[in-house]
Short mmCIF file of C-alpha atoms and ligand atoms in Angstrom, two decimals:
data_model
loop_
_atom_site.label_atom_id
_atom_site.label_comp_id
_atom_site.label_asym_id
_atom_site.label_seq_id
_atom_site.Cartn_x
_atom_site.Cartn_y
_atom_site.Cartn_z
CA MET A 463 10.76 -21.00 65.29
CA ASN A 464 12.86 -23.77 66.80
CA ALA A 465 12.27 -27.40 65.98
CA PRO A 466 9.22 -28.22 68.05
CA LYS A 467 10.47 -29.68 71.30
CA THR A 468 7.18 -29.89 73.06
CA MET A 469 4.70 -28.97 70.36
CA LYS A 470 2.39 -31.92 69.93
CA ARG A 471 0.42 -31.93 66.72
CA VAL A 472 -2.27 -34.46 65.94
CA LEU A 473 -1.23 -35.58 62.48
CA MET A 474 -4.40 -36.35 60.55
CA GLY A 475 -3.20 -35.40 57.10
CA PRO A 476 -1.87 -37.52 54.22
CA GLY A 477 1.35 -38.25 56.14
CA PRO A 478 3.51 -38.04 58.12
CA SER A 479 1.32 -39.60 60.79
CA ASP A 480 1.71 -39.61 64.58
CA VAL A 481 4.82 -41.44 65.72
CA ASP A 482 4.66 -43.68 68.77
CA PRO A 483 6.86 -42.47 71.69
CA GLY A 484 8.67 -45.83 71.67
CA VAL A 485 9.68 -45.21 68.05
CA LEU A 486 10.98 -41.72 68.88
CA GLU A 487 12.91 -43.21 71.78
CA ALA A 488 14.47 -45.77 69.43
CA LEU A 489 15.64 -42.93 67.14
CA SER A 490 17.65 -41.41 69.98
CA ARG A 491 19.62 -44.55 70.85
CA PRO A 492 23.41 -44.45 70.30
CA THR A 493 24.44 -44.65 66.66
CA ILE A 494 26.58 -47.71 65.94
CA GLY A 495 28.47 -48.84 62.83
CA HIS A 496 26.65 -50.06 59.75
CA LEU A 497 28.72 -53.28 59.82
CA ASP A 498 28.44 -53.79 63.59
CA PRO A 499 27.06 -57.32 64.15
CA ALA A 500 24.41 -55.80 66.43
CA PHE A 501 23.23 -53.56 63.60
CA LEU A 502 23.26 -56.42 61.09
CA GLU A 503 20.95 -58.31 63.47
CA ILE A 504 18.62 -55.32 63.32
CA LEU A 505 18.57 -55.45 59.51
CA ASN A 506 17.73 -59.17 59.65
CA GLU A 507 14.83 -58.51 61.99
CA ILE A 508 13.61 -55.64 59.81
CA ARG A 509 13.60 -57.96 56.80
CA GLU A 510 11.60 -60.61 58.69
CA LEU A 511 9.07 -58.08 59.96
CA LEU A 512 8.74 -56.47 56.53
CA GLN A 513 8.07 -59.92 55.06
CA TYR A 514 5.36 -60.30 57.71
CA THR A 515 3.87 -56.88 56.94
CA PHE A 516 3.99 -57.30 53.14
CA LEU A 517 2.67 -60.89 53.46
CA THR A 518 5.56 -62.25 51.43
CA GLN A 519 8.30 -64.83 51.49
CA ASN A 520 10.37 -62.74 49.04
CA GLU A 521 14.04 -62.95 49.96
CA MET A 522 14.55 -59.54 48.39
CA THR A 523 12.66 -57.51 50.99
CA LEU A 524 14.42 -54.56 52.59
CA ALA A 525 14.28 -50.87 53.47
CA VAL A 526 15.73 -48.49 50.87
CA SER A 527 17.37 -45.30 52.19
CA GLY A 528 15.00 -42.51 51.21
CA THR A 529 11.29 -41.71 51.37
CA GLY A 530 8.44 -43.44 49.53
CA SER A 531 9.39 -41.79 46.24
CA ALA A 532 12.83 -43.42 46.50
CA GLY A 533 10.97 -46.74 46.78
CA MET A 534 9.05 -45.87 43.61
CA GLU A 535 12.25 -44.98 41.79
CA THR A 536 14.02 -48.12 43.05
CA CYS A 537 11.33 -50.39 41.66
CA VAL A 538 11.15 -48.67 38.30
CA VAL A 539 14.85 -48.11 37.69
CA ASN A 540 15.78 -51.71 38.48
CA LEU A 541 13.09 -53.30 36.30
CA ILE A 542 13.36 -50.94 33.35
CA GLU A 543 16.11 -50.70 30.75
CA ARG A 544 16.17 -47.92 28.19
CA GLY A 545 13.39 -48.47 25.66
CA ASP A 546 11.42 -51.03 27.69
CA PRO A 547 7.66 -50.56 27.40
CA MET A 548 5.87 -49.73 30.65
CA LEU A 549 2.18 -49.09 31.26
CA VAL A 550 1.28 -46.70 34.08
CA CYS A 551 -2.27 -46.36 35.41
CA ILE A 552 -3.10 -42.79 36.40
CA ASN A 553 -6.02 -41.76 38.62
CA GLY A 554 -4.26 -39.24 40.82
CA VAL A 555 -1.00 -37.53 41.70
CA PHE A 556 1.04 -40.64 42.41
CA GLY A 557 0.25 -42.41 39.14
CA LYS A 558 1.38 -39.19 37.45
CA ARG A 559 4.57 -39.22 39.51
CA MET A 560 5.25 -42.83 38.51
CA THR A 561 4.90 -41.82 34.85
CA ASP A 562 7.46 -39.07 35.33
CA VAL A 563 9.85 -41.45 37.09
CA ALA A 564 9.42 -44.13 34.39
CA GLU A 565 10.12 -41.63 31.59
CA ARG A 566 13.26 -40.45 33.34
CA CYS A 567 14.35 -44.08 33.69
CA GLY A 568 14.14 -44.41 29.91
CA ALA A 569 10.94 -46.45 29.66
CA GLU A 570 8.69 -46.19 26.61
CA VAL A 571 5.72 -45.18 28.72
CA SER A 572 2.10 -45.64 27.80
CA THR A 573 -0.59 -44.49 30.21
CA ILE A 574 -4.26 -44.97 30.86
CA GLU A 575 -5.90 -42.16 32.73
CA ILE A 576 -9.33 -42.17 34.34
CA ASP A 577 -11.23 -39.58 36.36
CA TRP A 578 -9.86 -38.73 39.78
CA GLY A 579 -11.95 -40.41 42.46
CA LYS A 580 -12.48 -43.58 40.40
CA ALA A 581 -10.75 -46.95 40.54
CA PHE A 582 -9.63 -48.90 37.46
CA ALA A 583 -11.79 -51.76 36.20
CA PRO A 584 -9.73 -54.83 35.23
CA GLU A 585 -11.02 -54.63 31.61
CA GLN A 586 -9.41 -51.22 31.23
CA ILE A 587 -6.00 -52.69 31.99
CA ALA A 588 -6.68 -55.65 29.67
CA GLN A 589 -7.63 -53.31 26.82
CA ALA A 590 -4.55 -51.17 27.30
CA LEU A 591 -2.25 -54.21 27.31
CA HIS A 592 -3.99 -55.63 24.27
CA LYS A 593 -3.29 -52.40 22.39
CA GLN A 594 0.24 -51.95 23.67
CA PRO A 595 2.09 -54.79 25.46
CA ALA A 596 4.31 -53.84 28.40
CA LYS A 597 7.16 -55.29 30.38
CA VAL A 598 5.95 -53.66 33.60
CA VAL A 599 2.53 -52.37 34.67
CA GLY A 600 2.61 -49.76 37.45
CA ILE A 601 -0.43 -48.99 39.58
CA VAL A 602 -1.19 -47.27 42.90
CA HIS A 603 -2.97 -49.35 45.54
CA ALA A 604 -4.02 -46.47 47.81
CA GLU A 605 -4.12 -43.16 45.89
CA THR A 606 -3.47 -40.64 48.65
CA SER A 607 -4.46 -37.70 46.47
CA THR A 608 -8.01 -38.98 45.92
CA GLY A 609 -8.68 -41.41 48.77
CA VAL A 610 -9.39 -44.23 46.32
CA CYS A 611 -8.61 -47.89 46.98
CA GLN A 612 -7.61 -49.86 43.90
CA PRO A 613 -8.48 -53.60 44.01
CA LEU A 614 -5.54 -55.56 42.60
CA GLU A 615 -6.25 -59.29 42.46
CA GLU A 616 -8.02 -59.43 39.11
CA ILE A 617 -5.68 -56.87 37.60
CA SER A 618 -2.71 -58.99 38.67
CA ARG A 619 -4.11 -61.98 36.78
CA ILE A 620 -4.54 -59.90 33.63
CA VAL A 621 -1.07 -58.37 33.88
CA HIS A 622 0.54 -61.80 34.22
CA ASP A 623 -1.60 -63.28 31.43
CA HIS A 624 -0.04 -60.60 29.24
CA GLY A 625 3.45 -61.60 30.35
CA ALA A 626 4.12 -58.39 32.27
CA LEU A 627 5.33 -57.71 35.79
CA LEU A 628 3.06 -55.96 38.30
CA LEU A 629 4.53 -52.99 40.17
CA VAL A 630 2.43 -51.64 43.04
CA ASP A 631 2.63 -48.43 45.08
CA ALA A 632 1.65 -49.39 48.63
CA VAL A 633 3.02 -46.27 50.32
CA THR A 634 -0.24 -45.40 52.04
CA SER A 635 -1.80 -48.86 52.27
CA LEU A 636 0.97 -50.87 53.93
CA GLY A 637 0.25 -51.34 57.63
CA GLY A 638 -3.27 -49.92 57.35
CA MET A 639 -4.99 -52.41 55.08
CA LYS A 640 -4.26 -55.74 53.45
CA VAL A 641 -1.32 -55.69 51.02
CA ASP A 642 -0.94 -59.35 50.04
CA VAL A 643 2.24 -59.38 47.98
CA ASP A 644 2.43 -63.16 47.54
CA GLY A 645 -1.32 -63.83 47.42
CA TRP A 646 -1.88 -61.16 44.78
CA LYS A 647 1.36 -62.08 42.95
CA ILE A 648 2.79 -58.57 43.06
CA ASP A 649 6.27 -58.51 41.50
CA ALA A 650 7.58 -55.27 42.94
CA CYS A 651 6.07 -53.27 45.76
CA TYR A 652 7.23 -50.23 47.68
CA SER A 653 6.07 -48.24 50.66
CA GLY A 654 7.20 -45.41 52.94
CA THR A 655 7.69 -45.28 56.69
CA GLN A 656 5.62 -42.20 57.53
CA LYS A 657 2.11 -43.27 56.55
CA CYS A 658 0.48 -46.30 58.17
CA LEU A 659 3.77 -47.64 59.55
CA SER A 660 3.81 -44.56 61.81
CA CYS A 661 7.53 -44.01 61.75
CA PRO A 662 9.20 -40.72 60.74
CA PRO A 663 9.81 -40.28 56.98
CA GLY A 664 13.14 -41.55 55.68
CA LEU A 665 12.99 -45.21 54.65
CA ALA A 666 11.18 -47.00 51.84
CA PRO A 667 10.37 -50.67 52.37
CA VAL A 668 10.51 -52.58 49.07
CA THR A 669 10.02 -56.17 48.03
CA PHE A 670 10.76 -57.99 44.74
CA SER A 671 9.40 -61.36 43.60
CA GLU A 672 11.63 -64.06 42.13
CA ALA A 673 10.37 -63.16 38.66
CA ALA A 674 11.36 -59.54 39.25
CA MET A 675 14.79 -60.58 40.55
CA ASP A 676 15.23 -62.72 37.44
CA VAL A 677 14.62 -59.67 35.29
CA ILE A 678 17.09 -57.65 37.36
CA GLU A 679 19.76 -60.37 37.20
CA ASN A 680 19.40 -60.69 33.44
CA ARG A 681 19.64 -57.01 32.57
CA LYS A 682 21.77 -56.18 29.56
CA THR A 683 22.69 -52.76 30.89
CA ARG A 684 23.63 -51.45 34.32
CA VAL A 685 20.91 -49.91 36.45
CA GLN A 686 20.90 -46.20 35.58
CA SER A 687 20.94 -45.17 39.27
CA TRP A 688 24.07 -46.11 41.22
CA TYR A 689 22.44 -45.34 44.58
CA LEU A 690 19.31 -47.43 44.04
CA ASP A 691 20.88 -50.40 42.22
CA MET A 692 19.39 -53.48 43.90
CA SER A 693 22.14 -55.76 42.60
CA MET A 694 24.58 -53.81 44.77
CA ILE A 695 22.26 -53.08 47.71
CA ARG A 696 21.40 -56.78 48.02
CA ARG A 697 25.07 -57.54 48.67
CA TYR A 698 24.91 -55.39 51.81
CA TRP A 699 21.53 -56.75 52.98
CA GLY A 700 22.60 -60.31 52.03
CA SER A 701 25.26 -62.50 53.66
CA GLU A 702 28.22 -60.73 52.03
CA ARG A 703 27.58 -57.52 53.98
CA LEU A 704 29.50 -55.59 51.36
CA TYR A 705 29.60 -51.83 51.94
CA HIS A 706 27.50 -49.89 49.43
CA HIS A 707 26.33 -46.77 51.26
CA THR A 708 26.04 -46.09 54.98
CA ALA A 709 22.64 -47.27 56.17
CA PRO A 710 20.68 -44.54 58.03
CA ILE A 711 21.33 -46.29 61.34
CA ASN A 712 18.88 -44.55 63.65
CA MET A 713 16.07 -44.57 61.11
CA ASN A 714 16.45 -48.32 60.97
CA TYR A 715 16.13 -48.49 64.78
CA ALA A 716 12.91 -46.53 64.43
CA LEU A 717 11.55 -48.71 61.64
CA LEU A 718 12.30 -51.86 63.60
CA GLU A 719 10.43 -50.49 66.60
CA SER A 720 7.42 -49.50 64.51
CA LEU A 721 7.34 -52.92 62.83
CA ARG A 722 7.48 -54.62 66.23
CA ILE A 723 4.48 -52.53 67.29
CA ILE A 724 2.63 -53.68 64.16
CA LYS A 725 3.48 -57.34 64.80
CA GLU A 726 2.34 -57.03 68.39
CA GLU A 727 -1.00 -55.54 67.38
CA GLY A 728 -1.35 -58.11 64.58
CA LEU A 729 -2.15 -57.23 60.98
CA GLU A 730 -5.79 -58.26 61.08
CA SER A 731 -6.57 -56.17 64.17
CA ARG A 732 -4.67 -53.24 62.74
CA TRP A 733 -6.66 -53.34 59.49
CA GLY A 734 -9.84 -53.74 61.53
CA ARG A 735 -9.00 -50.68 63.63
CA HIS A 736 -8.53 -48.60 60.48
CA VAL A 737 -11.88 -49.68 59.03
CA ALA A 738 -13.75 -49.16 62.31
CA ASN A 739 -12.42 -45.63 62.87
CA HIS A 740 -12.98 -44.73 59.23
CA LYS A 741 -16.64 -45.72 59.54
CA ILE A 742 -17.04 -43.63 62.68
CA LEU A 743 -15.43 -40.60 61.05
CA LYS A 744 -17.55 -41.09 57.95
CA ALA A 745 -20.75 -41.27 59.99
CA GLY A 746 -19.81 -38.02 61.74
CA LEU A 747 -18.79 -36.14 58.60
CA SER A 748 -21.86 -37.31 56.70
CA ALA A 749 -24.08 -36.05 59.52
CA MET A 750 -22.48 -32.63 59.00
CA GLY A 751 -23.31 -32.82 55.29
CA ILE A 752 -19.73 -33.50 54.20
CA ARG A 753 -19.48 -35.74 51.16
CA TYR A 754 -16.75 -38.27 50.27
CA LEU A 755 -15.06 -37.85 46.88
CA PRO A 756 -14.22 -41.44 45.87
CA GLU A 757 -16.84 -43.49 44.09
CA PRO A 758 -18.83 -45.34 46.76
CA GLY A 759 -17.31 -48.66 47.81
CA TYR A 760 -13.75 -47.57 46.97
CA GLU A 761 -13.03 -45.28 49.94
CA LEU A 762 -9.73 -45.84 51.70
CA PRO A 763 -9.99 -46.31 55.46
CA MET A 764 -6.75 -44.42 56.20
CA LEU A 765 -7.29 -41.45 53.88
CA ASN A 766 -10.65 -39.78 53.89
CA ALA A 767 -10.92 -37.48 50.88
CA VAL A 768 -13.97 -35.25 51.27
CA SER A 769 -15.44 -32.37 49.38
CA ILE A 770 -15.08 -28.92 50.99
CA PRO A 771 -18.59 -27.55 51.64
CA ASP A 772 -19.68 -24.66 49.39
CA GLY A 773 -18.63 -21.20 50.50
CA VAL A 774 -16.12 -22.48 53.06
CA ASP A 775 -12.62 -21.02 53.06
CA ASP A 776 -10.32 -24.04 52.70
CA ALA A 777 -7.14 -22.41 54.01
CA ALA A 778 -8.90 -20.66 56.92
CA VAL A 779 -10.37 -23.91 58.21
CA ARG A 780 -7.11 -25.81 58.01
CA LYS A 781 -5.30 -22.92 59.70
CA GLN A 782 -7.85 -22.84 62.49
CA LEU A 783 -7.64 -26.62 63.00
CA LEU A 784 -3.88 -26.30 63.32
CA ASN A 785 -3.72 -23.20 65.52
CA GLU A 786 -6.72 -23.78 67.74
CA PHE A 787 -6.74 -27.58 67.97
CA ASN A 788 -3.22 -28.64 66.93
CA ILE A 789 -4.79 -30.85 64.27
CA GLU A 790 -3.22 -31.16 60.84
CA ILE A 791 -5.42 -32.26 57.96
CA GLY A 792 -4.43 -32.16 54.29
CA GLY A 793 -5.70 -29.92 51.52
CA GLY A 794 -6.37 -31.11 47.98
CA LEU A 795 -3.57 -32.00 45.56
CA GLY A 796 -3.52 -31.56 41.79
CA ALA A 797 -7.03 -31.64 40.31
CA PHE A 798 -8.47 -31.59 43.85
CA LYS A 799 -6.58 -28.47 44.98
CA GLY A 800 -8.98 -26.16 46.82
CA LYS A 801 -11.78 -28.71 46.45
CA ALA A 802 -10.87 -31.44 48.93
CA TRP A 803 -9.76 -32.07 52.44
CA ARG A 804 -7.78 -35.19 53.10
CA ILE A 805 -8.25 -36.50 56.59
CA GLY A 806 -5.75 -39.18 57.48
CA LEU A 807 -6.35 -41.98 59.96
CA MET A 808 -2.97 -43.59 59.66
CA GLY A 809 -1.33 -46.05 62.02
CA SER A 810 -0.93 -44.63 65.53
CA ALA A 811 -3.08 -41.60 64.62
CA CYS A 812 -6.02 -43.85 63.80
CA THR A 813 -7.81 -43.70 67.15
CA LEU A 814 -11.36 -43.08 68.33
CA SER A 815 -10.22 -40.07 70.36
CA ASN A 816 -8.63 -38.46 67.29
CA VAL A 817 -11.81 -39.07 65.28
CA MET A 818 -13.96 -37.41 67.95
CA LEU A 819 -11.51 -34.53 68.36
CA ALA A 820 -11.43 -33.90 64.62
CA LEU A 821 -15.23 -33.98 64.34
CA ALA A 822 -15.66 -31.50 67.19
CA ALA A 823 -12.95 -29.23 65.77
CA ILE A 824 -14.39 -29.33 62.25
CA GLU A 825 -17.85 -28.51 63.59
CA LYS A 826 -16.48 -25.51 65.47
CA SER A 827 -14.52 -24.33 62.48
CA LEU A 828 -17.42 -24.71 60.03
CA SER A 829 -19.72 -22.87 62.45
CA ASP A 830 -17.19 -20.03 62.62
CA GLN A 831 -17.36 -19.99 58.82
CA GLY A 832 -21.10 -19.41 59.04
CA VAL A 833 -22.18 -22.90 58.04
CA LYS A 834 -25.50 -23.75 59.72
CA LEU A 835 -25.08 -27.05 61.53
CA LYS A 836 -27.21 -28.85 64.06
CA PRO A 837 -24.99 -28.62 67.18
CA GLY A 838 -23.28 -31.92 67.96
CA ALA A 839 -24.75 -33.74 64.96
CA GLY A 840 -21.35 -35.09 63.87
CA ILE A 841 -20.38 -36.35 67.31
CA ALA A 842 -23.83 -37.86 67.84
CA ALA A 843 -23.70 -39.84 64.59
CA ALA A 844 -20.13 -40.92 65.28
CA THR A 845 -21.04 -42.08 68.78
CA LYS A 846 -23.94 -44.05 67.41
CA GLN A 847 -21.64 -45.73 64.88
CA ALA A 848 -18.99 -46.38 67.53
CA CYS A 849 -21.52 -48.00 69.87
CA GLY A 850 -22.73 -50.28 67.09
C1 PLP B 2300 3.29 -40.28 50.14
C2 PLP B 2300 3.18 -41.08 48.90
C3 PLP B 2300 4.25 -41.26 48.01
C4 PLP B 2300 5.55 -40.51 48.14
O1 PLP B 2300 6.20 -40.75 49.31
P1 PLP B 2300 7.25 -39.69 49.89
O2 PLP B 2300 7.60 -40.32 51.19
O3 PLP B 2300 6.55 -38.39 50.01
O4 PLP B 2300 8.41 -39.65 48.96
C5 PLP B 2300 4.08 -42.09 46.92
N1 PLP B 2300 2.90 -42.71 46.70
C6 PLP B 2300 1.85 -42.55 47.52
C7 PLP B 2300 0.57 -43.26 47.21
C8 PLP B 2300 1.95 -41.73 48.64
O5 PLP B 2300 0.90 -41.56 49.44
#
């Protein structure tokens, strides 16, 4: 099959999410040089808008070339020197991935692992640090594999009381819910463009606090990764404009456009839209007897992880949603493989019409699977929720 020229999917999985036509248009603008003054202006505006989106004044805020995982690797590899102790909190796939990355970067990794679907309590982090001090504590804000939201404020206080730096994965949360880098005193934070920023995959926004930059500046050894070395990348993003690697020009056009869209909507309204549509979807799914997997009170608005009803063929439903309705939803990952659906409401895809479409499509598909449902129950409950 050719690259889809006209095929229009509704992307309601764990990412990528629907991309605004204005962002796609920006991608197709003429490529210019990475040292062209016009392009350097674009980088400056991206930095400013990323500072706005991350709620930070951090000077060291920029978009790394690569997807969200490159952001993860950038944060870890720059803060860690061989043998440094790092604590990683695991309650899903991405905490596991961070552990793998940290080990490869040479960290002495200790982990705390809790059941999938649960969030960490601050005391658990305190206990772990009491047993084994760390230079860096890594934790996932929005665990896309389980749909769990991890509160960070109290944990940040504990991490800093123990003299460690806080490293946060905000790949799925940034642009869809509050990520308060300065307010929560996060030292290093990374995201990805294709979740709630609603841009194609390819760039990883990152930000480092002054304390984190201090650590980077005072390293005894060179950063193990040449490509992701912030001390070199900052010389291109800073006033020197020293060539390091060619910036992905058109992806930066796209990111700028998507960040402008976010600024125009305003962060508070954008977060509010995600919560409102999540509640409507949840009302509809619950009325069809579909249960959420995260412990109550910790559900993410942009990633709805639900349990697949008994006797339902996971793959058949997702195939039908895709072929009959053009809707993509995600299956389960890791421990949740075959047990969960992950319904994304990210960025531009987080709309009332998508929620209603998905509910109607899921009802049809479950009925085809032989599940006995009261016709229209999902839509009725969703409508009631939407009308207040
Ligand atoms: C998607 C995701 C990543 C990885 O991002 P890629 O763009 O796939 O490299 C990391 N962490 C979380 C929480 C994610 O949702």
